[in-house]
mmCIF file of C-alpha atoms (C1' of nucleotides) in Angstrom:
data_model
loop_
_atom_site.group_PDB
_atom_site.id
_atom_site.type_symbol
_atom_site.label_atom_id
_atom_site.label_comp_id
_atom_site.label_asym_id
_atom_site.label_seq_id
_atom_site.Cartn_x
_atom_site.Cartn_y
_atom_site.Cartn_z
ATOM 1 C CA UNK W 1 181.070 89.193 -62.904
ATOM 2 C CA UNK W 2 177.986 88.274 -60.971
ATOM 3 C CA UNK W 3 175.014 88.874 -63.204
ATOM 4 C CA UNK W 4 174.988 86.892 -66.403
ATOM 5 C CA UNK W 5 171.986 87.347 -68.614
ATOM 6 C CA UNK W 6 173.250 84.666 -70.952
ATOM 7 C CA UNK W 7 173.729 86.851 -73.972
ATOM 8 C CA UNK W 8 175.933 89.435 -72.293
ATOM 9 C CA UNK W 9 179.484 89.504 -73.498
ATOM 10 C CA UNK W 10 182.453 90.381 -71.431
ATOM 11 C CA UNK W 11 184.000 93.422 -73.042
ATOM 12 C CA UNK W 12 186.719 95.683 -71.727
ATOM 13 C CA UNK W 13 184.339 98.649 -71.928
ATOM 14 C CA UNK W 14 181.835 96.937 -69.699
ATOM 15 C CA UNK W 15 184.569 96.060 -67.259
ATOM 16 C CA UNK W 16 185.938 99.601 -67.347
ATOM 17 C CA UNK W 17 182.603 101.153 -66.447
ATOM 18 C CA UNK W 18 181.918 98.612 -63.767
ATOM 19 C CA UNK W 19 185.376 99.018 -62.300
ATOM 20 C CA UNK W 20 185.151 102.795 -62.361
ATOM 21 C CA UNK W 21 181.878 102.698 -60.483
ATOM 22 C CA UNK W 22 183.562 100.590 -57.863
ATOM 23 C CA UNK W 23 186.317 103.112 -57.300
ATOM 24 C CA UNK W 24 184.475 106.417 -57.097
ATOM 25 C CA UNK W 25 182.484 107.899 -54.286
ATOM 26 C CA UNK W 26 179.062 109.380 -54.596
ATOM 27 C CA UNK W 27 176.766 109.853 -57.532
ATOM 28 C CA UNK W 28 177.975 110.808 -60.975
ATOM 29 C CA UNK W 29 176.299 111.524 -64.267
ATOM 30 C CA UNK W 30 176.916 109.434 -67.344
ATOM 31 C CA UNK W 31 178.881 112.292 -68.850
ATOM 32 C CA UNK W 32 181.065 112.645 -65.778
ATOM 33 C CA UNK W 33 181.795 108.949 -65.792
ATOM 34 C CA UNK W 34 182.630 109.176 -69.463
ATOM 35 C CA UNK W 35 185.141 111.949 -68.798
ATOM 36 C CA UNK W 36 186.680 109.985 -65.939
ATOM 37 C CA UNK W 37 187.153 107.017 -68.224
ATOM 38 C CA UNK W 38 188.903 109.219 -70.739
ATOM 39 C CA UNK W 39 191.160 110.595 -68.025
ATOM 40 C CA UNK W 40 192.016 107.042 -67.115
ATOM 41 C CA UNK W 41 193.059 106.397 -70.667
ATOM 42 C CA UNK W 42 190.167 104.065 -71.432
ATOM 43 C CA UNK W 43 188.487 104.756 -74.685
ATOM 44 C CA UNK W 44 184.812 104.096 -74.229
ATOM 45 C CA UNK W 45 182.157 105.858 -76.230
ATOM 46 C CA UNK W 46 179.550 107.948 -74.501
ATOM 47 C CA UNK W 47 176.869 105.805 -76.075
ATOM 48 C CA UNK W 48 178.353 102.712 -74.522
ATOM 49 C CA UNK W 49 178.556 104.383 -71.141
ATOM 50 C CA UNK W 50 174.846 105.125 -71.317
ATOM 51 C CA UNK W 51 174.051 101.621 -72.467
ATOM 52 C CA UNK W 52 176.203 99.988 -69.855
ATOM 53 C CA UNK W 53 174.790 102.103 -67.067
ATOM 54 C CA UNK W 54 171.318 101.231 -68.190
ATOM 55 C CA UNK W 55 171.959 97.530 -68.214
ATOM 56 C CA UNK W 56 173.670 97.713 -64.833
ATOM 57 C CA UNK W 57 170.689 99.599 -63.495
ATOM 58 C CA UNK W 58 168.310 97.042 -64.960
ATOM 59 C CA UNK W 59 170.337 94.321 -63.311
ATOM 60 C CA UNK W 60 170.019 96.157 -60.020
ATOM 61 C CA UNK W 61 173.768 96.552 -59.623
ATOM 62 C CA UNK W 62 173.666 100.333 -59.509
ATOM 63 C CA UNK W 63 171.256 102.957 -58.303
ATOM 64 C CA UNK W 64 169.847 105.731 -60.421
ATOM 65 C CA UNK W 65 168.829 109.047 -58.939
ATOM 66 C CA UNK W 66 166.917 111.735 -60.786
ATOM 67 C CA UNK W 67 167.526 115.014 -58.974
ATOM 68 C CA UNK W 68 165.142 117.868 -59.729
ATOM 69 C CA UNK W 69 166.300 119.711 -62.800
ATOM 70 C CA UNK W 70 169.431 117.692 -63.374
ATOM 71 C CA UNK W 71 170.652 114.739 -65.308
ATOM 72 C CA UNK W 72 170.470 111.150 -64.162
ATOM 73 C CA UNK W 73 173.058 110.206 -61.576
ATOM 74 C CA UNK W 74 174.467 106.752 -61.077
ATOM 75 C CA UNK W 75 176.221 105.072 -58.219
ATOM 76 C CA UNK W 76 177.248 101.642 -57.116
ATOM 77 C CA UNK W 77 175.462 101.164 -53.855
ATOM 78 C CA UNK W 78 175.425 98.589 -51.179
ATOM 79 C CA UNK W 79 173.140 95.774 -52.129
ATOM 80 C CA UNK W 80 169.628 95.738 -50.904
ATOM 81 C CA UNK W 81 166.900 98.286 -50.991
ATOM 82 C CA UNK W 82 167.673 101.657 -49.498
ATOM 83 C CA UNK W 83 167.229 105.354 -50.069
ATOM 84 C CA UNK W 84 169.408 108.434 -50.170
ATOM 85 C CA UNK W 85 169.837 111.548 -48.148
ATOM 86 C CA UNK W 86 171.384 114.071 -50.507
ATOM 87 C CA UNK W 87 172.968 117.468 -49.868
ATOM 88 C CA UNK W 88 171.516 120.042 -52.208
ATOM 89 C CA UNK W 89 174.692 122.048 -52.156
ATOM 90 C CA UNK W 90 177.621 119.636 -52.348
ATOM 91 C CA UNK W 91 175.821 116.538 -53.528
ATOM 92 C CA UNK W 92 177.187 114.282 -50.816
ATOM 93 C CA UNK W 93 174.947 111.353 -50.051
ATOM 94 C CA UNK W 94 174.132 109.128 -47.145
ATOM 95 C CA UNK W 95 172.431 105.780 -47.588
ATOM 96 C CA UNK W 96 169.487 105.351 -45.294
ATOM 97 C CA UNK W 97 167.137 102.504 -44.629
ATOM 98 C CA UNK W 98 163.575 102.645 -43.480
ATOM 99 C CA UNK W 99 161.914 99.292 -43.175
ATOM 100 C CA UNK W 100 158.867 101.014 -41.768
ATOM 101 C CA UNK W 101 158.580 103.123 -44.883
ATOM 102 C CA UNK W 102 158.858 100.102 -47.151
ATOM 103 C CA UNK W 103 156.083 98.375 -45.291
ATOM 104 C CA UNK W 104 153.958 101.462 -45.258
ATOM 105 C CA UNK W 105 154.296 101.921 -49.020
ATOM 106 C CA UNK W 106 153.427 98.305 -49.701
ATOM 107 C CA UNK W 107 150.466 98.389 -47.356
ATOM 108 C CA UNK W 108 149.092 101.597 -48.823
ATOM 109 C CA UNK W 109 149.411 100.261 -52.355
ATOM 110 C CA UNK W 110 147.809 96.969 -51.428
ATOM 111 C CA UNK W 111 144.954 98.713 -49.712
ATOM 112 C CA UNK W 112 144.171 100.463 -52.983
ATOM 113 C CA UNK W 113 144.357 97.238 -54.959
ATOM 114 C CA UNK W 114 147.728 97.899 -56.560
ATOM 115 C CA UNK W 115 150.090 95.039 -57.262
ATOM 116 C CA UNK W 116 153.713 94.740 -58.346
ATOM 117 C CA UNK W 117 154.600 97.688 -56.180
ATOM 118 C CA UNK W 118 157.799 99.689 -56.202
ATOM 119 C CA UNK W 119 158.642 103.169 -55.029
ATOM 120 C CA UNK W 120 161.181 105.960 -55.166
ATOM 121 C CA UNK W 121 162.168 108.114 -52.229
ATOM 122 C CA UNK W 122 164.866 110.719 -51.898
ATOM 123 C CA UNK W 123 165.491 113.100 -49.050
ATOM 124 C CA UNK W 124 167.082 116.444 -49.839
ATOM 125 C CA UNK W 125 168.667 118.829 -47.383
ATOM 126 C CA UNK W 126 171.697 120.930 -46.620
ATOM 127 C CA UNK W 127 174.506 119.104 -44.865
ATOM 128 C CA UNK W 128 176.399 120.457 -41.886
ATOM 129 C CA UNK W 129 179.440 121.530 -43.874
ATOM 130 C CA UNK W 130 177.444 123.418 -46.455
ATOM 131 C CA UNK W 131 175.147 124.932 -43.864
ATOM 132 C CA UNK W 132 178.091 126.672 -42.169
ATOM 133 C CA UNK W 133 179.526 128.282 -45.243
ATOM 134 C CA UNK C 1 163.895 135.821 -51.652
ATOM 135 C CA UNK C 2 160.542 134.279 -52.296
ATOM 136 C CA UNK C 3 158.597 135.175 -55.379
ATOM 137 C CA UNK C 4 157.031 138.576 -55.218
ATOM 138 C CA UNK C 5 153.403 137.804 -55.889
ATOM 139 C CA UNK C 6 152.607 141.489 -55.800
ATOM 140 C CA UNK C 7 153.843 142.102 -59.332
ATOM 141 C CA UNK C 8 151.902 139.271 -60.958
ATOM 142 C CA UNK C 9 149.491 140.448 -63.550
ATOM 143 C CA UNK C 10 146.147 138.944 -64.267
ATOM 144 C CA UNK C 11 146.282 137.825 -67.879
ATOM 145 C CA UNK C 12 143.821 135.687 -69.752
ATOM 146 C CA UNK C 13 146.561 133.149 -70.487
ATOM 147 C CA UNK C 14 147.295 132.700 -66.815
ATOM 148 C CA UNK C 15 143.610 132.320 -66.103
ATOM 149 C CA UNK C 16 143.191 129.837 -68.944
ATOM 150 C CA UNK C 17 145.932 127.536 -67.670
ATOM 151 C CA UNK C 18 144.736 127.746 -64.109
ATOM 152 C CA UNK C 19 141.151 127.114 -65.117
ATOM 153 C CA UNK C 20 142.114 124.184 -67.312
ATOM 154 C CA UNK C 21 143.996 122.560 -64.463
ATOM 155 C CA UNK C 22 140.895 122.866 -62.361
ATOM 156 C CA UNK C 23 138.745 121.024 -64.873
ATOM 157 C CA UNK C 24 140.870 118.021 -65.823
ATOM 158 C CA UNK C 25 141.514 114.834 -63.948
ATOM 159 C CA UNK C 26 144.895 113.287 -63.343
ATOM 160 C CA UNK C 27 148.358 114.354 -64.372
ATOM 161 C CA UNK C 28 149.140 115.922 -67.716
ATOM 162 C CA UNK C 29 152.280 117.114 -69.415
ATOM 163 C CA UNK C 30 152.825 120.708 -70.406
ATOM 164 C CA UNK C 31 152.415 119.764 -74.029
ATOM 165 C CA UNK C 32 149.132 117.974 -73.385
ATOM 166 C CA UNK C 33 147.804 120.969 -71.524
ATOM 167 C CA UNK C 34 148.911 123.179 -74.383
ATOM 168 C CA UNK C 35 146.971 121.035 -76.865
ATOM 169 C CA UNK C 36 143.904 121.074 -74.644
ATOM 170 C CA UNK C 37 144.019 124.843 -74.537
ATOM 171 C CA UNK C 38 144.161 124.955 -78.314
ATOM 172 C CA UNK C 39 141.188 122.602 -78.528
ATOM 173 C CA UNK C 40 139.343 124.957 -76.238
ATOM 174 C CA UNK C 41 140.042 127.771 -78.606
ATOM 175 C CA UNK C 42 142.426 129.588 -76.268
ATOM 176 C CA UNK C 43 145.561 130.784 -77.901
ATOM 177 C CA UNK C 44 148.357 130.410 -75.420
ATOM 178 C CA UNK C 45 151.942 129.822 -76.463
ATOM 179 C CA UNK C 46 153.731 126.699 -75.353
ATOM 180 C CA UNK C 47 156.406 128.837 -73.737
ATOM 181 C CA UNK C 48 153.796 130.565 -71.655
ATOM 182 C CA UNK C 49 152.282 127.261 -70.599
ATOM 183 C CA UNK C 50 155.664 126.162 -69.305
ATOM 184 C CA UNK C 51 156.246 129.437 -67.527
ATOM 185 C CA UNK C 52 152.812 129.466 -65.966
ATOM 186 C CA UNK C 53 153.082 125.888 -64.788
ATOM 187 C CA UNK C 54 156.446 126.661 -63.261
ATOM 188 C CA UNK C 55 155.188 129.640 -61.365
ATOM 189 C CA UNK C 56 152.135 127.717 -60.180
ATOM 190 C CA UNK C 57 154.407 124.937 -59.003
ATOM 191 C CA UNK C 58 156.646 127.426 -57.219
ATOM 192 C CA UNK C 59 153.593 128.838 -55.534
ATOM 193 C CA UNK C 60 152.652 125.354 -54.402
ATOM 194 C CA UNK C 61 149.345 125.438 -56.227
ATOM 195 C CA UNK C 62 150.090 122.423 -58.378
ATOM 196 C CA UNK C 63 152.121 119.268 -58.018
ATOM 197 C CA UNK C 64 154.856 118.144 -60.343
ATOM 198 C CA UNK C 65 155.631 114.502 -60.873
ATOM 199 C CA UNK C 66 158.658 113.212 -62.725
ATOM 200 C CA UNK C 67 157.940 109.696 -63.866
ATOM 201 C CA UNK C 68 160.938 107.589 -64.867
ATOM 202 C CA UNK C 69 161.804 108.273 -68.466
ATOM 203 C CA UNK C 70 158.994 110.681 -69.159
ATOM 204 C CA UNK C 71 158.240 114.350 -69.219
ATOM 205 C CA UNK C 72 157.135 116.364 -66.246
ATOM 206 C CA UNK C 73 153.509 115.927 -65.333
ATOM 207 C CA UNK C 74 151.399 118.551 -63.627
ATOM 208 C CA UNK C 75 148.228 118.367 -61.636
ATOM 209 C CA UNK C 76 146.146 120.511 -59.379
ATOM 210 C CA UNK C 77 146.152 118.605 -56.112
ATOM 211 C CA UNK C 78 144.512 118.974 -52.795
ATOM 212 C CA UNK C 79 146.424 121.366 -50.613
ATOM 213 C CA UNK C 80 148.951 120.116 -48.157
ATOM 214 C CA UNK C 81 151.833 117.728 -48.415
ATOM 215 C CA UNK C 82 151.045 114.317 -49.821
ATOM 216 C CA UNK C 83 152.363 111.676 -52.162
ATOM 217 C CA UNK C 84 151.084 109.699 -55.109
ATOM 218 C CA UNK C 85 150.313 106.114 -55.844
ATOM 219 C CA UNK C 86 150.537 105.803 -59.609
ATOM 220 C CA UNK C 87 149.487 103.030 -61.958
ATOM 221 C CA UNK C 88 152.299 102.135 -64.320
ATOM 222 C CA UNK C 89 149.897 101.095 -66.998
ATOM 223 C CA UNK C 90 147.045 103.579 -67.104
ATOM 224 C CA UNK C 91 148.592 106.425 -65.157
ATOM 225 C CA UNK C 92 145.731 106.819 -62.726
ATOM 226 C CA UNK C 93 146.786 108.273 -59.422
ATOM 227 C CA UNK C 94 145.715 108.142 -55.824
ATOM 228 C CA UNK C 95 146.771 110.735 -53.304
ATOM 229 C CA UNK C 96 148.154 109.207 -50.155
ATOM 230 C CA UNK C 97 149.355 110.649 -46.902
ATOM 231 C CA UNK C 98 151.901 109.250 -44.526
ATOM 232 C CA UNK C 99 152.602 111.407 -41.522
ATOM 233 C CA UNK C 100 154.848 108.690 -40.167
ATOM 234 C CA UNK C 101 156.967 108.837 -43.287
ATOM 235 C CA UNK C 102 157.281 112.594 -43.081
ATOM 236 C CA UNK C 103 158.470 112.380 -39.531
ATOM 237 C CA UNK C 104 160.830 109.553 -40.322
ATOM 238 C CA UNK C 105 162.424 111.494 -43.179
ATOM 239 C CA UNK C 106 162.884 114.582 -41.056
ATOM 240 C CA UNK C 107 164.322 112.611 -38.169
ATOM 241 C CA UNK C 108 166.758 110.705 -40.358
ATOM 242 C CA UNK C 109 167.957 113.908 -41.997
ATOM 243 C CA UNK C 110 168.328 115.654 -38.678
ATOM 244 C CA UNK C 111 170.254 112.755 -37.242
ATOM 245 C CA UNK C 112 172.800 113.189 -40.032
ATOM 246 C CA UNK C 113 173.036 116.934 -39.464
ATOM 247 C CA UNK C 114 171.004 117.957 -42.494
ATOM 248 C CA UNK C 115 168.817 121.042 -42.366
ATOM 249 C CA UNK C 116 166.182 122.552 -44.621
ATOM 250 C CA UNK C 117 164.869 119.110 -45.420
ATOM 251 C CA UNK C 118 162.466 118.117 -48.158
ATOM 252 C CA UNK C 119 161.770 114.847 -49.881
ATOM 253 C CA UNK C 120 160.136 113.186 -52.845
ATOM 254 C CA UNK C 121 158.243 109.928 -52.718
ATOM 255 C CA UNK C 122 156.219 108.148 -55.354
ATOM 256 C CA UNK C 123 154.754 104.686 -55.247
ATOM 257 C CA UNK C 124 154.329 102.804 -58.514
ATOM 258 C CA UNK C 125 152.247 99.742 -59.113
ATOM 259 C CA UNK C 126 149.625 98.157 -61.316
ATOM 260 C CA UNK C 127 146.059 99.021 -60.435
ATOM 261 C CA UNK C 128 143.260 96.480 -60.223
ATOM 262 C CA UNK C 129 141.756 97.352 -63.582
ATOM 263 C CA UNK C 130 145.056 97.076 -65.423
ATOM 264 C CA UNK C 131 146.053 93.947 -63.555
ATOM 265 C CA UNK C 132 143.033 92.056 -64.872
ATOM 266 C CA UNK C 133 143.470 92.870 -68.528
ATOM 267 C "C1'" DG B 1 144.809 158.248 -73.037
ATOM 268 C "C1'" DC B 2 149.874 157.823 -71.562
ATOM 269 C "C1'" DG B 3 153.988 155.883 -70.031
ATOM 270 C "C1'" DT B 4 156.035 152.216 -67.572
ATOM 271 C "C1'" DT B 5 156.662 147.554 -66.621
ATOM 272 C "C1'" DT B 6 155.398 142.942 -67.126
ATOM 273 C "C1'" DT B 7 154.039 139.313 -70.117
ATOM 274 C "C1'" DT B 8 153.692 137.018 -74.189
ATOM 275 C "C1'" DG B 9 155.043 133.911 -77.960
ATOM 276 C "C1'" DA B 10 157.358 132.495 -82.325
ATOM 277 C "C1'" DC B 11 161.623 130.857 -83.038
ATOM 278 C "C1'" DA B 12 166.222 129.458 -81.916
ATOM 279 C "C1'" DA B 13 169.112 127.227 -78.772
ATOM 280 C "C1'" DT B 14 170.294 123.789 -75.397
ATOM 281 C "C1'" DC B 15 171.391 119.465 -73.801
ATOM 282 C "C1'" DA B 16 170.770 114.892 -71.993
ATOM 283 C "C1'" DA B 17 169.608 110.790 -73.946
ATOM 284 C "C1'" DT B 18 168.622 107.666 -77.779
ATOM 285 C "C1'" DT B 19 168.890 105.759 -82.439
ATOM 286 C "C1'" DT B 20 171.416 104.517 -86.508
ATOM 287 C "C1'" DC B 21 174.400 101.675 -88.821
ATOM 288 C "C1'" DA B 22 178.843 100.318 -90.434
ATOM 289 C "C1'" DT B 23 182.697 98.378 -88.050
ATOM 290 C "C1'" DT B 24 184.839 95.721 -84.397
ATOM 291 C "C1'" DG B 25 185.350 92.255 -80.845
ATOM 292 C "C1'" DT B 26 183.595 87.925 -78.354
ATOM 293 C "C1'" DC B 27 182.971 83.456 -77.825
ATOM 294 C "C1'" DG B 28 181.442 78.826 -78.877
ATOM 295 C "C1'" DG B 29 182.403 75.307 -82.033
ATOM 296 C "C1'" DC B 30 185.530 73.009 -84.873
ATOM 297 C "C1'" DG R 1 194.282 78.144 -83.380
ATOM 298 C "C1'" DC R 2 190.867 79.604 -86.712
ATOM 299 C "C1'" DC R 3 186.153 80.753 -88.227
ATOM 300 C "C1'" DG R 4 181.858 82.710 -88.390
ATOM 301 C "C1'" DA R 5 177.639 84.239 -86.343
ATOM 302 C "C1'" DC R 6 176.110 87.764 -83.822
ATOM 303 C "C1'" DA R 7 176.384 90.872 -79.922
ATOM 304 C "C1'" DA R 8 178.750 95.176 -78.868
ATOM 305 C "C1'" DT R 9 180.757 99.399 -80.008
ATOM 306 C "C1'" DG R 10 180.924 104.323 -81.159
ATOM 307 C "C1'" DA R 11 180.762 108.564 -83.990
ATOM 308 C "C1'" DA R 12 177.470 111.140 -85.777
ATOM 309 C "C1'" DA R 13 172.832 112.298 -86.381
ATOM 310 C "C1'" DT R 14 168.431 112.587 -84.177
ATOM 311 C "C1'" DT R 15 165.100 113.206 -80.828
ATOM 312 C "C1'" DG R 16 162.320 115.808 -77.740
ATOM 313 C "C1'" DA R 17 161.398 118.277 -73.676
ATOM 314 C "C1'" DT R 18 162.583 122.457 -71.750
ATOM 315 C "C1'" DT R 19 164.706 127.109 -71.711
ATOM 316 C "C1'" DG R 20 166.505 131.535 -73.705
ATOM 317 C "C1'" DT R 21 165.841 135.565 -76.733
ATOM 318 C "C1'" DC R 22 163.758 139.734 -77.766
ATOM 319 C "C1'" DA R 23 160.501 142.557 -80.235
ATOM 320 C "C1'" DA R 24 155.691 143.335 -79.846
ATOM 321 C "C1'" DA R 25 151.541 143.379 -77.073
ATOM 322 C "C1'" DA R 26 148.933 143.726 -72.922
ATOM 323 C "C1'" DA R 27 148.014 145.196 -68.118
ATOM 324 C "C1'" DC R 28 148.185 148.461 -64.624
ATOM 325 C "C1'" DG R 29 148.571 152.998 -62.254
ATOM 326 C "C1'" DC R 30 147.743 157.662 -62.948
#
DNA sequence: GCGTTTTTGACAATCAATTTCATTGTCGGC
DNA sequence: GCCGACAATGAAATTGATTGTCAAAAACGC
């Protein structure tokens, strides 16, 4: 669609994964996405799901989250750099931005002589709905 | 609800792991620590190393880092909440603090109605030494 | 010492993720 | 439209860190 690495071919599996990611809310594991594809009647191998997710992540089209003690979760997110506020209980997520944090991280890294800087940041908590129950 | 530290027994394996962590620099995986113990002549099972590291982490005595695509790394860190600036190439780490970030994370979470908030933050980059080579 | 309770550790099990490799599908060129 | 090179696929096998099992050993209180 958008990204074209030159050697990438346009297969129905790739389109299926990409399209699925566009139509679901929240984060899902590769295995969940694989099941969803099966439920939709698409036959896409689990291997291909992993590979496609990886290439999409490399291309920056999806976000990967690594929750403590769980499998990798993937989600199509709004473009641009942002972070996630995640409910420990129900898994619902909110995208948050913190320009100040970005700057701080870059400044700190630079101060210590580090270059080519990136960072990961996730906020975990219990959301209102889950807190009540 | 919290771990009952009153029933913990003082075994030589527990002491060996704890002592080892006090004498090594940087982050190490459970398997590395297990090898080091063997080199030291201590006989401690890998299972026990994992269990001990887990309980130490639960007690807040060591920090756990989960680098992308790697195993869990453990390190005895200075007390108190802090984050890490990690070199992608050589793995060297710098402890950094960012009170402003802590506050920001808490505020953002609170604003969205989240309670019991925690967060993870790691900064990755290439350190001066590795940048040159 | 003695009995109780925790801890240990060799091995098996788990499970996400990756690799393998023969087969299939794409796509540019004709 | 057809061909052929080559990327892509996918089922099964593999990997590798981590966890579970459970009998035996160690620590602690008395």
